[in-house]
CSV table of C-alpha atoms in Angstrom, one decimal:
chain,number,residue,atom,x,y,z
C,1317,ALA,CA,140.9,-9.5,1.6
C,1318,SER,CA,139.1,-6.5,3.1
C,1319,ALA,CA,138.9,-6.0,6.8
C,1320,GLU,CA,135.1,-6.8,6.5
C,1321,ASP,CA,135.9,-10.0,4.7
C,1322,ILE,CA,138.3,-11.1,7.4
C,1323,LYS,CA,135.8,-10.3,10.1
C,1324,LYS,CA,133.1,-12.3,8.5
C,1325,ALA,CA,135.5,-15.3,8.0
C,1326,PHE,CA,136.5,-15.1,11.6
C,1327,ARG,CA,132.9,-15.1,12.9
C,1328,LYS,CA,132.0,-18.0,10.6
C,1329,LEU,CA,135.0,-20.1,11.7
C,1330,ALA,CA,134.5,-19.2,15.4
C,1331,HIS,CA,131.0,-20.6,15.2
C,1332,GLU,CA,132.3,-23.8,13.6
C,1333,HIS,CA,135.3,-24.5,15.9
C,1334,HIS,CA,134.2,-23.1,19.3
C,1335,PRO,CA,135.1,-25.7,21.9
C,1336,ASP,CA,131.8,-25.5,23.7
C,1337,LYS,CA,129.9,-26.4,20.5
C,1338,SER,CA,129.3,-29.9,19.3
C,1339,GLY,CA,132.2,-30.9,17.0
C,1340,GLY,CA,134.3,-27.9,18.1
C,1341,ASN,CA,138.1,-28.0,18.1
C,1342,GLU,CA,140.0,-25.9,20.7
C,1343,GLY,CA,143.3,-26.2,18.8
C,1344,LYS,CA,141.7,-24.8,15.6
C,1345,PHE,CA,139.9,-22.2,17.6
C,1346,LYS,CA,143.1,-21.1,19.3
C,1347,GLU,CA,144.9,-20.9,15.9
C,1348,LEU,CA,142.0,-19.0,14.5
C,1349,ASN,CA,142.1,-16.3,17.2
C,1350,GLU,CA,145.9,-16.0,16.9
C,1351,ALA,CA,145.5,-15.4,13.1
C,1352,TYR,CA,142.6,-12.9,13.5
C,1353,GLN,CA,144.5,-10.9,16.1
C,1354,VAL,CA,147.1,-10.3,13.4
C,1355,LEU,CA,145.0,-10.0,10.3
C,1356,GLY,CA,142.3,-8.0,12.1
C,1357,ASN,CA,144.8,-5.3,13.1
C,1358,PRO,CA,146.3,-3.3,10.2
C,1359,ASP,CA,149.6,-2.6,12.0
C,1360,LYS,CA,150.1,-6.2,13.0
C,1361,ARG,CA,149.1,-7.4,9.6
C,1362,LYS,CA,151.7,-5.1,8.1
C,1363,GLN,CA,154.4,-6.5,10.4
C,1364,TYR,CA,153.4,-10.0,9.5
C,1365,ASP,CA,153.5,-9.3,5.8
C,1366,GLN,CA,157.0,-7.8,6.3
C,1367,PHE,CA,158.6,-10.2,8.7
C,1368,GLY,CA,156.6,-13.4,8.2
C,1369,ALA,CA,155.6,-16.0,10.8
C,1370,ASN,CA,158.7,-15.4,12.9
C,1371,PHE,CA,158.0,-11.8,13.8
C,1372,GLU,CA,158.3,-11.1,17.6
C,1373,SER,CA,157.5,-7.4,17.8
C,1374,ALA,CA,153.8,-7.8,18.3
C,1375,GLY,CA,154.1,-8.7,21.9
C,1376,GLY,CA,157.0,-6.6,23.0
C,1377,PRO,CA,159.8,-8.1,25.2
C,1378,GLY,CA,157.4,-10.3,27.2
C,1379,GLY,CA,155.7,-11.8,24.2
C,1380,PHE,CA,152.1,-11.3,23.3
C,1381,ASN,CA,149.9,-10.0,26.1
C,1382,TRP,CA,146.1,-10.3,25.9
C,1383,GLN,CA,145.4,-7.4,28.1
C,1384,ASP,CA,147.6,-5.1,26.1
C,1385,PHE,CA,145.9,-6.3,22.9
C,1386,ALA,CA,142.4,-5.6,24.4
C,1387,ARG,CA,143.5,-2.1,25.4
C,1388,SER,CA,144.9,-1.5,21.9
C,1389,GLN,CA,141.5,-2.3,20.5
C,1390,GLY,CA,139.8,0.5,22.5
C,1391,GLY,CA,139.4,-1.1,25.9
C,1392,GLY,CA,137.6,-4.3,24.9
C,1393,PHE,CA,135.7,-6.1,22.2
C,1394,GLY,CA,133.1,-3.5,21.3
C,1395,GLN,CA,135.2,-0.5,20.5
C,1396,GLY,CA,137.6,0.5,17.7
C,1397,GLY,CA,138.7,-2.9,16.6
C,1398,PHE,CA,136.7,-6.0,16.0
C,1399,LYS,CA,133.5,-7.1,17.8
C,1400,VAL,CA,132.8,-10.6,19.0
C,1401,ASP,CA,129.2,-11.5,19.7
C,1402,PHE,CA,129.4,-13.4,23.0
C,1403,ASN,CA,125.8,-14.6,22.7
C,1404,ASP,CA,126.6,-16.2,19.4
C,1405,LEU,CA,130.0,-17.8,20.4
C,1406,GLY,CA,129.1,-19.0,23.9
C,1407,ASP,CA,131.4,-18.7,26.9
C,1408,ILE,CA,134.3,-17.3,24.7
C,1409,GLY,CA,135.8,-15.5,27.7
C,1410,ASP,CA,136.7,-18.8,29.2
C,1411,VAL,CA,138.4,-20.0,26.1
C,1412,PHE,CA,140.4,-16.7,25.8
C,1413,GLY,CA,141.4,-17.2,29.4
C,1414,ASP,CA,142.9,-20.5,28.6
C,1415,ILE,CA,144.7,-19.3,25.5
C,1416,PHE,CA,146.0,-16.0,26.6
C,1417,GLY,CA,146.2,-16.3,30.4
C,1418,GLY,CA,144.2,-13.1,30.9
C,1419,GLY,CA,140.8,-14.6,31.6
C,1420,ARG,CA,139.3,-16.9,34.2
C,1421,GLY,CA,140.4,-20.2,32.6
C,1422,ARG,CA,138.1,-23.1,31.9
C,1423,GLY,CA,138.9,-24.8,35.2
C,1424,ARG,CA,137.4,-23.5,38.4
C,1425,ALA,CA,139.4,-23.3,41.5
C,1426,GLY,CA,138.0,-23.2,45.0
C,1427,PRO,CA,134.5,-24.2,46.2
C,1428,GLN,CA,132.1,-25.2,43.5
C,1429,ARG,CA,128.3,-25.4,43.7
C,1430,GLY,CA,126.7,-28.8,43.4
C,1431,ASN,CA,124.5,-29.8,40.5
C,1432,ASP,CA,120.7,-29.3,40.6
C,1433,LEU,CA,118.4,-32.2,40.7
C,1434,GLN,CA,114.8,-32.6,39.3
C,1435,PHE,CA,112.1,-35.0,40.5
C,1436,GLU,CA,108.4,-35.4,40.4
C,1437,THR,CA,105.9,-36.4,43.1
C,1438,ALA,CA,102.2,-37.2,43.0
C,1439,VAL,CA,99.7,-35.8,45.4
C,1440,ASP,CA,96.0,-36.3,45.9
C,1441,PHE,CA,93.5,-33.6,44.6
C,1442,LYS,CA,92.6,-32.6,48.1
C,1443,GLU,CA,96.3,-32.3,49.2
C,1444,SER,CA,96.9,-29.9,46.3
C,1445,VAL,CA,94.0,-27.7,47.4
C,1446,PHE,CA,94.7,-27.6,51.2
C,1447,GLY,CA,98.4,-28.5,51.3
C,1448,ALA,CA,100.2,-31.5,52.8
C,1449,GLU,CA,103.5,-32.7,54.1
C,1450,LYS,CA,105.1,-35.5,52.1
C,1451,VAL,CA,108.2,-37.6,52.8
C,1452,LEU,CA,110.3,-38.2,49.7
C,1453,ARG,CA,112.9,-40.9,49.4
C,1454,PHE,CA,115.3,-40.8,46.4
C,1455,GLU,CA,118.8,-41.7,45.4
C,1456,LYS,CA,121.4,-39.0,45.1
C,1457,HIS,CA,125.0,-38.2,45.9
C,1458,VAL,CA,125.4,-37.3,49.6
C,1459,VAL,CA,128.3,-35.9,51.6
C,1460,CYS,CA,130.7,-38.7,52.3
C,1461,SER,CA,130.0,-40.1,55.8
C,1462,LYS,CA,133.7,-40.9,56.4
C,1463,CYS,CA,135.5,-37.7,55.4
C,1464,ASN,CA,132.6,-35.3,55.7
C,1465,GLY,CA,133.2,-34.0,52.2
C,1466,SER,CA,136.9,-33.3,52.5
C,1467,GLY,CA,138.0,-36.1,50.3
C,1468,ALA,CA,140.9,-36.9,52.7
C,1469,GLU,CA,141.2,-40.0,54.8
C,1470,PRO,CA,140.5,-39.0,58.4
C,1471,GLY,CA,143.7,-38.2,60.2
C,1472,ALA,CA,145.7,-37.9,56.9
C,1473,LYS,CA,148.3,-35.1,56.7
C,1474,ILE,CA,147.4,-32.1,54.5
C,1475,THR,CA,150.3,-30.7,52.6
C,1476,THR,CA,150.9,-27.8,50.1
C,1477,CYS,CA,150.5,-29.0,46.5
C,1478,ALA,CA,154.0,-29.5,45.1
C,1479,THR,CA,152.8,-28.9,41.5
C,1480,CYS,CA,151.4,-25.4,41.9
C,1481,GLY,CA,153.1,-24.4,45.1
C,1482,GLY,CA,149.8,-23.8,46.9
C,1483,GLN,CA,148.6,-21.3,44.2
C,1484,GLY,CA,145.9,-23.6,42.8
C,1485,ARG,CA,147.0,-22.7,39.2
C,1486,VAL,CA,149.8,-23.6,36.9
C,1487,GLU,CA,151.3,-21.5,34.2
C,1488,GLN,CA,152.4,-22.7,30.8
C,1489,VAL,CA,154.4,-20.8,28.2
C,1490,GLN,CA,154.0,-21.7,24.5
C,1491,ARG,CA,155.8,-20.1,21.6
C,1492,THR,CA,153.7,-19.3,18.5
C,1493,PHE,CA,154.3,-17.0,15.5
C,1494,LEU,CA,152.9,-14.2,17.7
C,1495,GLY,CA,155.5,-14.7,20.3
C,1496,ALA,CA,155.5,-16.2,23.8
C,1497,MET,CA,151.9,-17.2,24.8
C,1498,ARG,CA,151.2,-17.5,28.5
C,1499,SER,CA,148.3,-19.6,29.8
C,1500,VAL,CA,147.1,-20.2,33.3
C,1501,ARG,CA,145.1,-23.3,34.2
C,1502,THR,CA,143.7,-24.9,37.3
C,1503,CYS,CA,146.2,-27.2,38.8
C,1504,PRO,CA,145.5,-30.8,37.7
C,1505,ASP,CA,146.8,-32.3,40.8
C,1506,CYS,CA,145.0,-30.4,43.6
C,1507,GLY,CA,142.0,-29.2,41.5
C,1508,GLY,CA,142.7,-25.6,42.4
C,1509,GLU,CA,142.7,-26.0,46.2
C,1510,GLY,CA,146.5,-25.5,46.6
C,1511,LYS,CA,146.7,-28.4,49.0
C,1512,ARG,CA,146.6,-32.1,48.9
C,1513,ALA,CA,146.0,-34.9,51.4
C,1514,GLU,CA,148.7,-37.6,51.7
C,1515,LYS,CA,145.9,-40.2,51.5
C,1516,GLN,CA,142.6,-40.0,49.9
C,1517,CYS,CA,139.4,-41.1,51.7
C,1518,SER,CA,139.1,-44.9,51.2
C,1519,ARG,CA,135.3,-44.6,51.1
C,1520,CYS,CA,134.7,-41.9,48.4
C,1521,HIS,CA,138.2,-42.1,46.8
C,1522,GLY,CA,138.7,-38.3,47.2
C,1523,ARG,CA,135.4,-37.2,45.7
C,1524,GLY,CA,134.0,-36.0,48.9
C,1525,SER,CA,130.6,-37.6,48.1
C,1526,GLU,CA,129.0,-41.0,47.8
C,1527,GLN,CA,125.8,-42.5,46.4
C,1528,GLY,CA,123.1,-42.6,49.1
C,1529,VAL,CA,119.4,-42.4,49.8
C,1530,LYS,CA,117.9,-39.1,50.9
C,1531,GLU,CA,114.8,-38.9,53.0
C,1532,LEU,CA,113.3,-35.4,52.8
C,1533,LYS,CA,110.2,-33.9,54.3
C,1534,VAL,CA,108.5,-31.5,52.0
C,1535,LYS,CA,105.7,-29.1,52.7
C,1536,ILE,CA,103.3,-28.9,49.7
C,1537,PRO,CA,101.7,-25.5,49.8
C,1538,ALA,CA,98.0,-25.1,49.6
C,1539,GLY,CA,96.7,-24.1,46.2
C,1540,ILE,CA,99.5,-25.7,44.1
C,1541,ALA,CA,98.5,-26.8,40.7
C,1542,ASP,CA,99.4,-29.8,38.5
C,1543,GLY,CA,102.8,-29.3,36.8
C,1544,GLN,CA,104.0,-26.5,39.0
C,1545,THR,CA,107.6,-26.8,40.3
C,1546,MET,CA,109.0,-26.1,43.8
C,1547,GLN,CA,112.6,-25.0,44.2
C,1548,LEU,CA,114.3,-26.4,47.3
C,1549,ASP,CA,117.6,-24.7,47.8
C,1550,GLY,CA,120.4,-26.8,49.2
C,1551,GLU,CA,118.8,-30.2,48.5
C,1552,GLY,CA,120.6,-31.0,45.3
C,1553,GLU,CA,123.9,-32.6,44.8
C,1554,PRO,CA,126.6,-31.7,47.3
C,1555,GLY,CA,129.2,-29.1,46.1
C,1556,ALA,CA,132.8,-29.8,45.4
C,1557,LYS,CA,135.6,-28.5,47.6
C,1558,SER,CA,133.2,-27.6,50.4
C,1559,GLY,CA,131.0,-25.6,48.0
C,1560,PRO,CA,127.2,-25.2,48.5
C,1561,ALA,CA,124.8,-27.9,47.4
C,1562,GLY,CA,122.6,-27.4,44.4
C,1563,SER,CA,118.9,-27.1,44.4
C,1564,LEU,CA,116.1,-29.7,44.1
C,1565,PHE,CA,113.4,-28.8,41.6
C,1566,LEU,CA,110.3,-30.8,42.6
C,1567,THR,CA,107.5,-30.9,40.0
C,1568,ILE,CA,104.0,-31.6,41.4
C,1569,ARG,CA,101.6,-34.0,39.7
C,1570,VAL,CA,98.0,-33.9,41.0
C,1571,ARG,CA,95.9,-37.0,40.8
C,1572,PRO,CA,92.4,-36.3,39.3
C,1573,ASP,CA,89.3,-36.4,41.6
C,1574,LYS,CA,86.0,-38.2,40.7
C,1575,LEU,CA,83.7,-35.3,41.9
C,1576,PHE,CA,85.8,-32.1,41.4
C,1577,ARG,CA,87.9,-30.5,38.8
C,1578,ARG,CA,89.8,-27.3,39.0
C,1579,HIS,CA,89.6,-24.1,36.8
C,1580,GLY,CA,92.1,-21.6,38.0
C,1581,TYR,CA,91.3,-21.1,41.7
C,1582,ASP,CA,87.7,-22.2,41.3
C,1583,LEU,CA,86.4,-25.7,41.9
C,1584,ILE,CA,83.8,-27.2,39.6
C,1585,THR,CA,81.3,-30.0,40.5
C,1586,GLN,CA,77.8,-31.2,39.6
C,1587,LYS,CA,74.7,-31.9,41.7
C,1588,GLN,CA,71.7,-33.9,40.6
C,1589,ILE,CA,68.3,-32.7,41.9
C,1590,SER,CA,64.7,-33.7,41.5
C,1591,PHE,CA,62.3,-31.8,39.2
C,1592,VAL,CA,60.1,-31.1,42.2
C,1593,LEU,CA,63.0,-29.4,44.1
C,1594,ALA,CA,64.0,-27.6,40.9
C,1595,ALA,CA,60.4,-26.3,40.5
C,1596,LEU,CA,59.6,-25.5,44.2
C,1597,GLY,CA,63.1,-24.7,45.5
C,1598,GLY,CA,64.7,-25.8,48.8
C,1599,THR,CA,67.9,-27.3,50.0
C,1600,VAL,CA,69.8,-30.5,49.2
C,1601,PRO,CA,72.9,-32.1,50.8
C,1602,LEU,CA,76.1,-31.4,48.8
C,1603,THR,CA,79.5,-33.1,49.3
C,1604,THR,CA,82.4,-30.7,49.3
C,1605,LEU,CA,86.2,-31.2,49.9
C,1606,GLU,CA,85.6,-29.9,53.4
C,1607,GLY,CA,82.6,-32.0,54.3
C,1608,GLU,CA,78.8,-31.9,53.6
C,1609,VAL,CA,76.9,-28.6,53.3
C,1610,GLN,CA,73.3,-27.7,52.4
C,1611,LEU,CA,73.0,-26.3,48.9
C,1612,LYS,CA,70.2,-23.8,48.5
C,1613,VAL,CA,68.3,-24.3,45.2
C,1614,PRO,CA,66.1,-21.4,44.2
C,1615,ALA,CA,62.5,-22.1,42.9
C,1616,GLY,CA,62.3,-22.5,39.2
C,1617,THR,CA,65.9,-23.7,38.7
C,1618,GLN,CA,66.6,-25.0,35.3
C,1619,SER,CA,68.9,-27.8,34.4
C,1620,ASP,CA,72.6,-26.7,33.9
C,1621,THR,CA,72.2,-23.7,36.1
C,1622,VAL,CA,75.4,-22.9,38.0
C,1623,ILE,CA,75.1,-22.1,41.6
C,1624,LYS,CA,78.2,-20.3,43.1
C,1625,LEU,CA,79.4,-20.9,46.7
C,1626,GLU,CA,81.8,-18.0,47.3
C,1627,SER,CA,85.2,-18.6,48.9
C,1628,GLN,CA,84.7,-22.4,48.9
C,1629,GLY,CA,87.4,-23.0,46.2
C,1630,VAL,CA,91.1,-23.2,46.0
C,1631,PRO,CA,93.3,-21.0,48.3
C,1632,HIS,CA,95.5,-18.6,46.4
C,1633,LEU,CA,99.0,-19.9,46.2
C,1634,ARG,CA,100.6,-16.6,46.7
C,1635,GLY,CA,98.4,-14.2,48.6
C,1636,LYS,CA,95.1,-14.3,50.5
C,1637,GLY,CA,91.6,-15.4,49.6
C,1638,ARG,CA,90.2,-18.4,47.9
C,1639,GLY,CA,88.3,-19.1,44.7
C,1640,ASP,CA,84.7,-20.2,44.5
C,1641,LEU,CA,82.9,-23.5,44.3
C,1642,LEU,CA,80.8,-23.7,41.1
C,1643,VAL,CA,78.0,-26.2,41.2
C,1644,THR,CA,76.2,-27.2,38.0
C,1645,VAL,CA,72.7,-28.4,38.7
C,1646,LYS,CA,71.4,-31.3,36.7
C,1647,VAL,CA,67.6,-31.8,37.0
C,1648,PHE,CA,66.8,-35.5,37.1
C,1649,THR,CA,63.7,-36.9,35.3
C,1650,PRO,CA,62.5,-40.2,36.9
C,1651,THR,CA,61.8,-43.2,34.7
C,1652,LYS,CA,59.5,-44.9,37.2
C,1653,LEU,CA,56.6,-43.2,39.2
C,1654,SER,CA,54.2,-44.5,41.8
C,1655,LYS,CA,50.5,-44.3,41.2
C,1656,LYS,CA,50.1,-41.3,43.5
C,1657,GLU,CA,53.0,-39.5,41.6
C,1658,ARG,CA,51.4,-40.2,38.3
C,1659,GLU,CA,48.0,-38.8,39.4
C,1660,ALA,CA,49.6,-35.7,40.8
C,1661,LEU,CA,51.5,-35.1,37.5
C,1662,LYS,CA,48.3,-35.7,35.5
C,1663,ALA,CA,46.4,-33.1,37.5
C,1664,LEU,CA,49.3,-30.6,37.0
C,1665,ALA,CA,49.2,-31.2,33.3
C,1666,ALA,CA,45.5,-30.8,33.1
C,1667,GLU,CA,45.7,-27.5,35.1
C,1668,LYS,CA,48.2,-26.2,32.5
C,1669,GLY,CA,46.1,-27.4,29.6
C,1670,GLU,CA,48.8,-29.9,28.4
C,1671,LYS,CA,47.7,-33.0,26.5
C,1672,LEU,CA,49.5,-36.1,27.8
C,1673,ALA,CA,50.3,-39.2,25.7
C,1674,SER,CA,47.7,-41.9,25.9
C,1675,VAL,CA,50.4,-44.6,26.2
C,1676,GLY,CA,53.5,-45.0,28.2
C,1677,TRP,CA,54.1,-44.8,31.9
C,1678,LEU,CA,51.6,-42.0,32.3
C-alpha cells in the first residue's frame, strides 16, 4: 500500500472508531493509532517489516514516547509526516493524552465549571417594552448546605490520597508491539484533587451539591423582544471541586397585546375615527402604553392613513433612543343616522351634485 493509501485508511477508521463519536471504540482507536504511527513512518515501517511485532527500537530505552514521535514528524501534526484534521476527528488531543501520556488526559483534575442551564419565562407586552423585575423559582442543583460544596463531612480529617500520593494523577505502563506505552489519568479515588476526606458528607454523599429550589430576581431590560435570551453568569449548576458555577440562559417569551404589536422598535396600533373628523380634521383621544394622549388628525385624512408619533415606540435594547408609534387610521361609516344628520348629508350631496339612492336609510 502506498503512503497515501495508508493515510486515507487511517482517516476513515479514525472517523469510525473515535471514542467521542456514537458507536466509537477507544480500544480500536488506540490500536489504529499505534499501527499508523508505524505504517505512516517509512523508517518505523521498515523496522516493523524486519523485526516483526516484537521490535523495541522505535521508542528507545524508555519505550515509545509521544513527544519524541511528534517532534520526529516535524514538530506536530501539520508538518513533514501525516496530518490529522482535528475538526473532523473531534477532541483527538484528549484521546492521544490518554494513550500516550503526553496530552491532557480525558479526566480533568482540579476545579471544574458547572453545567449551564436554560429556562424560559413569560412577560407581558408592556413589561417587554419598558422592562420589569421578575422573581424566578426553579429546581436546580445548589451547593450543599451541610458541607458548603467540599463533599466532606464537617469536621472530617482531610488526608493525602494514598492512590496518587497527592499528585491527582496516576500513571500506567502498558506493553505493546511499539514498546512500553505510558499513560497518565486522573486519579479515580480523589478525582484529581490529591486529597480525600476520611468521611464523605452525609447529606450530599461527597458530590458537594444537592437538589434544591432557587429563587432569583431578574431584571428584564427595556426593549427585549420575544425569543431573545439573557445570559446570567454564575446562576447555572454549581461547579465541582470548588469550581465556578455555570451560566443560566433565560429565554424571554412575550405575551401578545390586544391593541399593540411590535415591528422592530416601532409599535403599531389602529384608531377608528368618524368621517366628519376625517374630513374636517381635529383631535381624538388615543390609548398608548404610557397612558392617553390626543391624536391630531389632519383634515382630509383617508382611511388606512398612518400617523406617526415619533419616539413613542420601544426603547432600543442596546443604545439610546426609541422607535415610533405608528397609528393606522380607520374611518368609520355609521349604519344609523339621526334625522338631522341625514338632512345635513343630503344637503352636502346636493351641493356636490351627487345623486342619492331613493331607498335605504337616506
